[in-house]
DNA sequence: TTACTTGCAAATGATTTGCACGTAT
DNA sequence: ATACGTGCAAATCATTTGCAAGTAA
């Protein structure tokens, strides 16, 4: 149960291979390109986005969307990826190789801005403690308009 | 575009009727019992939860789940209700008649604990300002184990 | 009377799953 | 050789929508 923060691709790949081995899962080309593309493109993708991207980058590899879902779920369960929920509109996944951060999401253009705030994190822990609640994860999203969309409206 | 904080049922009902009138919508028994039950039960409900509840409380009224969805969406768009997203597992709705608050959600028993923290709200505004981001809403959820579940595991 | 509403069932859209074939170990 | 993995298509699940009949104003 290690942390994947600040790992470069080769280390992530080794972690992934370990994870697979420890669970009697196999290292396949499909699983590899999902990890690799999430790392190289460094963004927030829906399974469909990523599937389209993979089909265009690896046109020789016939990868199905079910496999993309399966791999993203595997990465998320193993804490190598995290997801942002958009309700009915689905989820966006990102690799968990960066330090913990939260998100501002533009309702107009969909832009996602990452931020990180130590004071808020500490206040959350204080609140949890006061309620005898043991935090395992948290979710903080600010929704609204990014600088560009706010100006152009 | 008023606030619905701290309103008692009669005031909420008046606000709802105004809202309907202003949009050429009609005041129906179905819409009334959705609002009334959200108020009286004062909890967090999935559309399905609420539908079951309504069928048992108002057994004479034949209410369909589509109407429950339609009414909850109407209440949410009008800011008389808010929802918590549970990804693929759907949403839970609550009436917006209480001051703004966030939620701790127990992953084990599903219990939802409400909390409110002024300092965090202010820090969020500061962060947004620094990024020229205009917040229209925010989402903060702490996930983990409530006191009971943490003790019994 | 004139819209707007409703329940129903069918449609939708994201995600999951069964299965026969393919492949990493 | 023996699992496990894959693509495909069908299934699932929450939610939305078209429609004919009902009802508020």
CSV table of C-alpha atoms (C1' of nucleotides) in Angstrom, one decimal:
chain,number,residue,atom,x,y,z
A,1,UNK,CA,0.0,0.0,0.0
A,2,UNK,CA,2.6,2.6,-1.1
A,3,UNK,CA,2.2,6.1,-2.3
A,4,UNK,CA,2.5,6.8,-6.0
A,5,UNK,CA,3.3,10.5,-5.6
A,6,UNK,CA,6.1,12.0,-7.7
A,7,UNK,CA,6.9,8.8,-9.4
A,8,UNK,CA,8.2,8.9,-13.0
A,9,UNK,CA,7.0,6.5,-15.6
A,10,UNK,CA,9.4,3.8,-15.1
A,11,UNK,CA,8.7,3.6,-11.4
A,12,UNK,CA,5.0,3.7,-12.0
A,13,UNK,CA,5.3,0.9,-14.4
A,14,UNK,CA,7.2,-1.2,-11.9
A,15,UNK,CA,4.6,-0.4,-9.3
A,16,UNK,CA,1.9,-1.5,-11.7
A,17,UNK,CA,3.7,-4.7,-12.6
A,18,UNK,CA,4.1,-5.5,-8.9
A,19,UNK,CA,0.5,-4.9,-8.3
A,20,UNK,CA,-0.5,-7.2,-11.2
A,21,UNK,CA,1.9,-9.9,-10.0
A,22,UNK,CA,0.6,-9.7,-6.4
A,23,UNK,CA,-2.9,-10.3,-7.6
A,24,UNK,CA,-2.2,-13.0,-10.2
A,25,UNK,CA,-3.0,-10.6,-13.0
A,26,UNK,CA,-1.2,-10.4,-16.2
A,27,UNK,CA,0.8,-7.6,-17.8
A,28,UNK,CA,-0.8,-6.9,-21.2
A,29,UNK,CA,-0.2,-4.4,-23.9
A,30,UNK,CA,-3.7,-3.0,-23.3
A,31,UNK,CA,-3.0,-2.4,-19.6
A,32,UNK,CA,0.4,-0.9,-20.5
A,33,UNK,CA,-0.9,1.7,-22.9
A,34,UNK,CA,-3.6,2.8,-20.6
A,35,UNK,CA,-1.0,3.6,-17.9
A,36,UNK,CA,1.4,5.0,-20.3
A,37,UNK,CA,-1.1,7.3,-22.0
A,38,UNK,CA,-2.5,8.6,-18.7
A,39,UNK,CA,1.1,9.4,-17.8
A,40,UNK,CA,2.2,11.0,-21.0
A,41,UNK,CA,-1.0,13.0,-21.6
A,42,UNK,CA,-1.2,14.1,-18.0
A,43,UNK,CA,-4.9,15.2,-18.0
A,44,UNK,CA,-8.3,14.2,-16.9
A,45,UNK,CA,-10.1,11.7,-19.2
A,46,UNK,CA,-13.4,10.0,-19.4
A,47,UNK,CA,-13.1,6.4,-20.4
A,48,UNK,CA,-14.5,7.3,-23.8
A,49,UNK,CA,-11.9,10.1,-24.2
A,50,UNK,CA,-9.1,7.8,-23.4
A,51,UNK,CA,-10.5,5.0,-25.6
A,52,UNK,CA,-10.6,7.4,-28.6
A,53,UNK,CA,-7.1,8.6,-27.8
A,54,UNK,CA,-5.8,5.1,-27.6
A,55,UNK,CA,-7.4,4.1,-30.8
A,56,UNK,CA,-5.7,7.0,-32.6
A,57,UNK,CA,-2.3,6.6,-31.0
A,58,UNK,CA,-2.1,2.8,-31.2
A,59,UNK,CA,-4.0,2.2,-34.4
A,60,UNK,CA,-2.5,-1.3,-34.7
A,61,UNK,CA,-3.9,-2.4,-31.3
A,62,UNK,CA,-7.5,-3.3,-31.3
A,63,UNK,CA,-8.5,-2.1,-27.9
A,64,UNK,CA,-12.1,-2.2,-26.7
A,65,UNK,CA,-13.8,0.3,-24.4
A,66,UNK,CA,-14.6,-2.5,-21.9
A,67,UNK,CA,-10.9,-3.0,-21.4
A,68,UNK,CA,-10.4,0.7,-20.8
A,69,UNK,CA,-13.1,0.7,-18.2
A,70,UNK,CA,-11.7,-2.5,-16.6
A,71,UNK,CA,-8.2,-1.0,-16.5
A,72,UNK,CA,-9.2,2.3,-15.1
A,73,UNK,CA,-11.2,0.6,-12.4
A,74,UNK,CA,-8.3,-1.5,-11.6
A,75,UNK,CA,-6.0,1.5,-11.4
A,76,UNK,CA,-8.5,3.3,-9.2
A,77,UNK,CA,-9.0,0.4,-6.8
A,78,UNK,CA,-5.2,0.2,-6.5
A,79,UNK,CA,-5.0,3.9,-5.8
A,80,UNK,CA,-2.8,4.5,-8.9
A,81,UNK,CA,-5.5,6.6,-10.4
A,82,UNK,CA,-8.3,8.8,-9.0
A,83,UNK,CA,-11.6,10.0,-10.6
A,84,UNK,CA,-13.8,13.0,-10.6
A,85,UNK,CA,-17.5,12.3,-10.8
A,86,UNK,CA,-19.7,14.3,-13.1
A,87,UNK,CA,-23.0,12.7,-12.0
A,88,UNK,CA,-24.9,11.3,-14.9
A,89,UNK,CA,-22.2,12.6,-17.3
A,90,UNK,CA,-19.7,10.1,-16.0
A,91,UNK,CA,-16.3,10.2,-14.5
A,92,UNK,CA,-12.9,11.7,-15.4
A,93,UNK,CA,-9.8,9.8,-14.4
A,94,UNK,CA,-6.3,11.0,-13.7
A,95,UNK,CA,-3.1,9.3,-12.6
A,96,UNK,CA,-2.3,9.6,-8.9
A,97,UNK,CA,1.4,10.3,-9.4
A,98,UNK,CA,1.1,14.0,-8.3
A,99,UNK,CA,0.8,15.2,-4.7
A,100,UNK,CA,-2.8,15.4,-3.5
A,101,UNK,CA,-4.8,18.2,-4.9
A,102,UNK,CA,-8.3,19.4,-5.4
A,103,UNK,CA,-10.1,20.8,-8.5
A,104,UNK,CA,-11.8,23.9,-9.8
A,105,UNK,CA,-14.1,23.0,-12.6
A,106,UNK,CA,-15.4,25.5,-15.2
A,107,UNK,CA,-19.1,24.8,-15.8
A,108,UNK,CA,-18.8,26.6,-19.2
A,109,UNK,CA,-15.8,25.1,-20.9
A,110,UNK,CA,-15.0,22.1,-18.7
A,111,UNK,CA,-11.5,23.3,-17.9
A,112,UNK,CA,-10.1,21.8,-14.8
A,113,UNK,CA,-7.7,23.7,-12.6
A,114,UNK,CA,-5.8,21.9,-9.9
A,115,UNK,CA,-5.1,23.5,-6.5
A,116,UNK,CA,-3.7,22.5,-3.2
A,117,UNK,CA,-4.2,24.0,0.2
A,118,UNK,CA,-2.6,22.8,3.4
A,119,UNK,CA,-4.8,24.8,5.7
A,120,UNK,CA,-8.0,23.4,4.4
A,121,UNK,CA,-6.6,19.9,4.7
A,122,UNK,CA,-5.8,20.5,8.3
A,123,UNK,CA,-9.2,22.0,9.1
A,124,UNK,CA,-10.8,18.9,7.5
A,125,UNK,CA,-8.8,16.7,9.9
A,126,UNK,CA,-9.8,18.8,12.8
A,127,UNK,CA,-13.5,18.5,11.9
A,128,UNK,CA,-13.3,14.8,11.4
A,129,UNK,CA,-11.5,14.4,14.8
A,130,UNK,CA,-14.2,16.4,16.5
A,131,UNK,CA,-16.8,13.9,15.1
A,132,UNK,CA,-14.8,10.8,15.7
A,133,UNK,CA,-14.8,10.3,12.0
A,134,UNK,CA,-11.9,8.5,10.3
A,135,UNK,CA,-11.3,10.1,6.9
A,136,UNK,CA,-10.1,7.8,4.2
A,137,UNK,CA,-10.5,10.2,1.3
A,138,UNK,CA,-12.0,13.5,0.6
A,139,UNK,CA,-13.5,15.3,-2.3
A,140,UNK,CA,-13.4,19.1,-2.8
A,141,UNK,CA,-14.5,20.7,-6.0
A,142,UNK,CA,-15.1,24.4,-6.7
A,143,UNK,CA,-17.5,24.8,-9.5
A,144,UNK,CA,-18.1,28.0,-11.5
A,145,UNK,CA,-16.5,30.0,-14.3
A,146,UNK,CA,-12.8,30.1,-15.2
A,147,UNK,CA,-11.1,33.5,-15.8
A,148,UNK,CA,-11.6,33.2,-19.6
A,149,UNK,CA,-15.3,32.2,-19.5
A,150,UNK,CA,-16.1,34.7,-16.8
A,151,UNK,CA,-14.6,37.5,-18.9
A,152,UNK,CA,-16.3,36.5,-22.2
A,153,UNK,CA,-19.8,36.4,-20.7
B,1,UNK,CA,-33.5,34.2,-6.8
B,2,UNK,CA,-34.0,34.3,-3.0
B,3,UNK,CA,-32.4,32.1,-0.3
B,4,UNK,CA,-34.4,29.3,1.2
B,5,UNK,CA,-32.4,29.1,4.4
B,6,UNK,CA,-34.3,28.6,7.6
B,7,UNK,CA,-37.7,28.6,6.0
B,8,UNK,CA,-40.5,26.6,7.7
B,9,UNK,CA,-42.8,24.5,5.6
B,10,UNK,CA,-45.4,27.1,4.9
B,11,UNK,CA,-42.8,29.6,3.6
B,12,UNK,CA,-41.2,26.9,1.5
B,13,UNK,CA,-44.6,26.0,0.1
B,14,UNK,CA,-45.2,29.7,-0.8
B,15,UNK,CA,-41.8,29.9,-2.4
B,16,UNK,CA,-42.5,26.8,-4.4
B,17,UNK,CA,-45.9,28.1,-5.5
B,18,UNK,CA,-44.3,31.4,-6.6
B,19,UNK,CA,-41.6,29.5,-8.5
B,20,UNK,CA,-44.3,27.5,-10.3
B,21,UNK,CA,-46.4,30.5,-11.1
B,22,UNK,CA,-43.5,32.5,-12.4
B,23,UNK,CA,-42.6,29.7,-14.8
B,24,UNK,CA,-46.2,28.9,-15.9
B,25,UNK,CA,-46.0,25.6,-14.1
B,26,UNK,CA,-48.9,24.1,-12.2
B,27,UNK,CA,-49.2,23.2,-8.5
B,28,UNK,CA,-50.1,19.5,-8.4
B,29,UNK,CA,-50.6,17.0,-5.6
B,30,UNK,CA,-47.4,15.1,-6.8
B,31,UNK,CA,-45.2,18.2,-6.6
B,32,UNK,CA,-46.7,19.1,-3.2
B,33,UNK,CA,-46.0,15.7,-1.6
B,34,UNK,CA,-42.4,15.6,-2.9
B,35,UNK,CA,-41.7,19.0,-1.2
B,36,UNK,CA,-43.6,18.1,1.9
B,37,UNK,CA,-42.0,14.7,2.4
B,38,UNK,CA,-38.5,16.1,1.8
B,39,UNK,CA,-39.3,18.7,4.5
B,40,UNK,CA,-40.9,16.3,7.0
B,41,UNK,CA,-38.4,13.5,6.7
B,42,UNK,CA,-35.5,15.9,6.6
B,43,UNK,CA,-32.9,13.5,5.2
B,44,UNK,CA,-30.9,12.6,2.1
B,45,UNK,CA,-32.9,10.5,-0.4
B,46,UNK,CA,-32.3,8.9,-3.8
B,47,UNK,CA,-35.2,9.4,-6.2
B,48,UNK,CA,-35.9,5.7,-5.7
B,49,UNK,CA,-35.9,6.0,-1.9
B,50,UNK,CA,-38.3,8.9,-2.1
B,51,UNK,CA,-40.5,7.2,-4.6
B,52,UNK,CA,-40.9,4.2,-2.3
B,53,UNK,CA,-41.5,6.5,0.7
B,54,UNK,CA,-44.2,8.4,-1.2
B,55,UNK,CA,-45.9,5.2,-2.3
B,56,UNK,CA,-46.1,4.0,1.2
B,57,UNK,CA,-47.2,7.3,2.8
B,58,UNK,CA,-49.7,8.3,0.0
B,59,UNK,CA,-50.9,5.0,-1.0
B,60,UNK,CA,-54.0,6.5,-2.6
B,61,UNK,CA,-51.9,8.7,-4.9
B,62,UNK,CA,-50.5,6.8,-7.9
B,63,UNK,CA,-47.1,8.6,-8.3
B,64,UNK,CA,-44.6,7.5,-10.9
B,65,UNK,CA,-40.9,7.6,-10.4
B,66,UNK,CA,-40.5,9.8,-13.5
B,67,UNK,CA,-42.5,12.4,-11.7
B,68,UNK,CA,-40.2,12.1,-8.7
B,69,UNK,CA,-37.2,12.7,-10.9
B,70,UNK,CA,-38.9,15.6,-12.7
B,71,UNK,CA,-39.8,17.2,-9.4
B,72,UNK,CA,-36.4,16.7,-7.8
B,73,UNK,CA,-34.7,18.2,-10.9
B,74,UNK,CA,-37.1,21.1,-10.8
B,75,UNK,CA,-36.3,21.7,-7.1
B,76,UNK,CA,-32.6,21.5,-7.7
B,77,UNK,CA,-32.6,23.8,-10.7
B,78,UNK,CA,-34.5,26.3,-8.6
B,79,UNK,CA,-32.1,25.9,-5.7
B,80,UNK,CA,-34.8,24.7,-3.4
B,81,UNK,CA,-32.9,21.3,-3.2
B,82,UNK,CA,-29.4,20.2,-3.5
B,83,UNK,CA,-27.9,16.8,-4.4
B,84,UNK,CA,-24.9,14.7,-3.4
B,85,UNK,CA,-23.5,12.6,-6.2
B,86,UNK,CA,-22.5,9.0,-5.6
B,87,UNK,CA,-21.1,8.3,-9.1
B,88,UNK,CA,-22.7,5.4,-10.9
B,89,UNK,CA,-24.8,4.8,-7.8
B,90,UNK,CA,-26.8,7.9,-8.3
B,91,UNK,CA,-27.6,11.0,-6.3
B,92,UNK,CA,-29.2,11.8,-3.0
B,93,UNK,CA,-31.3,14.9,-2.6
B,94,UNK,CA,-32.0,17.1,0.3
B,95,UNK,CA,-34.0,20.2,0.8
B,96,UNK,CA,-32.0,23.5,0.8
B,97,UNK,CA,-33.8,25.0,3.8
B,98,UNK,CA,-30.9,24.7,6.1
B,99,UNK,CA,-27.8,27.0,6.1
B,100,UNK,CA,-25.0,25.8,3.7
B,101,UNK,CA,-23.2,22.8,5.0
B,102,UNK,CA,-21.0,20.0,3.7
B,103,UNK,CA,-21.0,16.2,4.4
B,104,UNK,CA,-19.1,13.4,5.9
B,105,UNK,CA,-20.2,10.1,4.4
B,106,UNK,CA,-19.5,6.8,6.1
B,107,UNK,CA,-18.4,4.2,3.5
B,108,UNK,CA,-19.5,1.4,5.7
B,109,UNK,CA,-23.1,2.3,6.8
B,110,UNK,CA,-23.9,5.2,4.5
B,111,UNK,CA,-24.5,7.5,7.4
B,112,UNK,CA,-24.3,11.2,6.4
B,113,UNK,CA,-23.1,13.7,8.9
B,114,UNK,CA,-23.5,17.4,8.1
B,115,UNK,CA,-20.9,20.0,9.1
B,116,UNK,CA,-20.2,23.6,8.5
B,117,UNK,CA,-16.9,25.5,8.6
B,118,UNK,CA,-16.6,29.2,8.0
B,119,UNK,CA,-12.8,29.2,7.7
B,120,UNK,CA,-12.8,26.6,4.9
B,121,UNK,CA,-15.4,28.6,3.0
B,122,UNK,CA,-13.2,31.7,3.3
B,123,UNK,CA,-10.1,29.8,2.2
B,124,UNK,CA,-12.0,28.5,-0.9
B,125,UNK,CA,-13.0,32.1,-1.8
B,126,UNK,CA,-9.3,33.2,-1.4
B,127,UNK,CA,-8.1,30.4,-3.7
B,128,UNK,CA,-10.7,31.2,-6.3
B,129,UNK,CA,-9.9,34.8,-6.3
B,130,UNK,CA,-6.2,34.1,-6.8
B,131,UNK,CA,-7.1,32.1,-9.9
B,132,UNK,CA,-9.7,34.6,-11.2
B,133,UNK,CA,-12.2,31.8,-10.8
B,134,UNK,CA,-15.8,32.7,-10.0
B,135,UNK,CA,-17.3,30.1,-7.7
B,136,UNK,CA,-21.0,29.3,-8.2
B,137,UNK,CA,-21.1,26.2,-6.0
B,138,UNK,CA,-18.8,23.9,-4.3
B,139,UNK,CA,-18.7,20.4,-3.2
B,140,UNK,CA,-16.8,19.1,-0.2
B,141,UNK,CA,-17.2,15.6,1.1
B,142,UNK,CA,-15.2,13.7,3.7
B,143,UNK,CA,-15.4,10.0,3.1
B,144,UNK,CA,-14.4,7.4,5.7
B,145,UNK,CA,-15.8,5.6,8.7
B,146,UNK,CA,-18.2,7.1,11.2
B,147,UNK,CA,-17.5,6.7,15.0
B,148,UNK,CA,-19.7,3.6,15.2
B,149,UNK,CA,-18.3,1.8,12.2
B,150,UNK,CA,-14.8,2.7,13.1
B,151,UNK,CA,-15.2,1.2,16.6
B,152,UNK,CA,-16.9,-2.0,15.4
B,153,UNK,CA,-14.2,-2.9,12.9
C,1,DT,C1',-60.9,25.6,-22.9
C,2,DT,C1',-56.0,25.6,-22.9
C,3,DA,C1',-51.8,24.4,-21.6
C,4,DC,C1',-49.2,21.9,-18.5
C,5,DT,C1',-48.7,17.1,-16.0
C,6,DT,C1',-48.8,12.6,-15.2
C,7,DG,C1',-47.9,7.5,-15.5
C,8,DC,C1',-46.4,4.3,-18.4
C,9,DA,C1',-43.2,2.1,-21.2
C,10,DA,C1',-39.7,2.7,-24.3
C,11,DA,C1',-35.3,5.1,-25.1
C,12,DT,C1',-31.0,6.7,-23.6
C,13,DG,C1',-26.2,6.7,-22.1
C,14,DA,C1',-22.6,5.3,-19.1
C,15,DT,C1',-20.9,1.2,-17.3
C,16,DT,C1',-20.7,-3.9,-16.6
C,17,DT,C1',-20.7,-8.7,-17.8
C,18,DG,C1',-21.0,-13.4,-20.3
C,19,DC,C1',-18.6,-15.8,-23.5
C,20,DA,C1',-15.6,-17.8,-27.0
C,21,DC,C1',-11.2,-16.9,-28.5
C,22,DG,C1',-6.5,-15.1,-27.6
C,23,DT,C1',-2.2,-14.8,-24.9
C,24,DA,C1',1.0,-14.0,-20.8
C,25,DT,C1',3.1,-16.9,-17.6
D,1,DA,C1',-0.7,-26.2,-20.4
D,2,DT,C1',-3.2,-23.2,-17.5
D,3,DA,C1',-5.2,-19.4,-16.0
D,4,DC,C1',-6.2,-14.9,-16.9
D,5,DG,C1',-7.4,-11.1,-20.5
D,6,DT,C1',-9.7,-9.4,-24.5
D,7,DG,C1',-13.2,-7.7,-27.8
D,8,DC,C1',-17.7,-8.0,-28.8
D,9,DA,C1',-22.4,-7.7,-28.0
D,10,DA,C1',-25.9,-8.1,-24.8
D,11,DA,C1',-27.3,-6.8,-20.2
D,12,DT,C1',-27.8,-3.5,-16.5
D,13,DC,C1',-28.9,0.5,-14.0
D,14,DA,C1',-30.0,5.2,-13.2
D,15,DT,C1',-32.2,8.6,-15.6
D,16,DT,C1',-34.9,10.8,-19.4
D,17,DT,C1',-38.4,11.2,-22.8
D,18,DG,C1',-42.6,10.5,-26.1
D,19,DC,C1',-47.2,10.0,-25.8
D,20,DA,C1',-52.1,9.6,-24.8
D,21,DA,C1',-55.0,10.6,-21.1
D,22,DG,C1',-55.8,13.6,-16.9
D,23,DT,C1',-56.1,18.1,-14.5
D,24,DA,C1',-55.0,22.9,-12.8
D,25,DA,C1',-56.0,27.5,-14.0
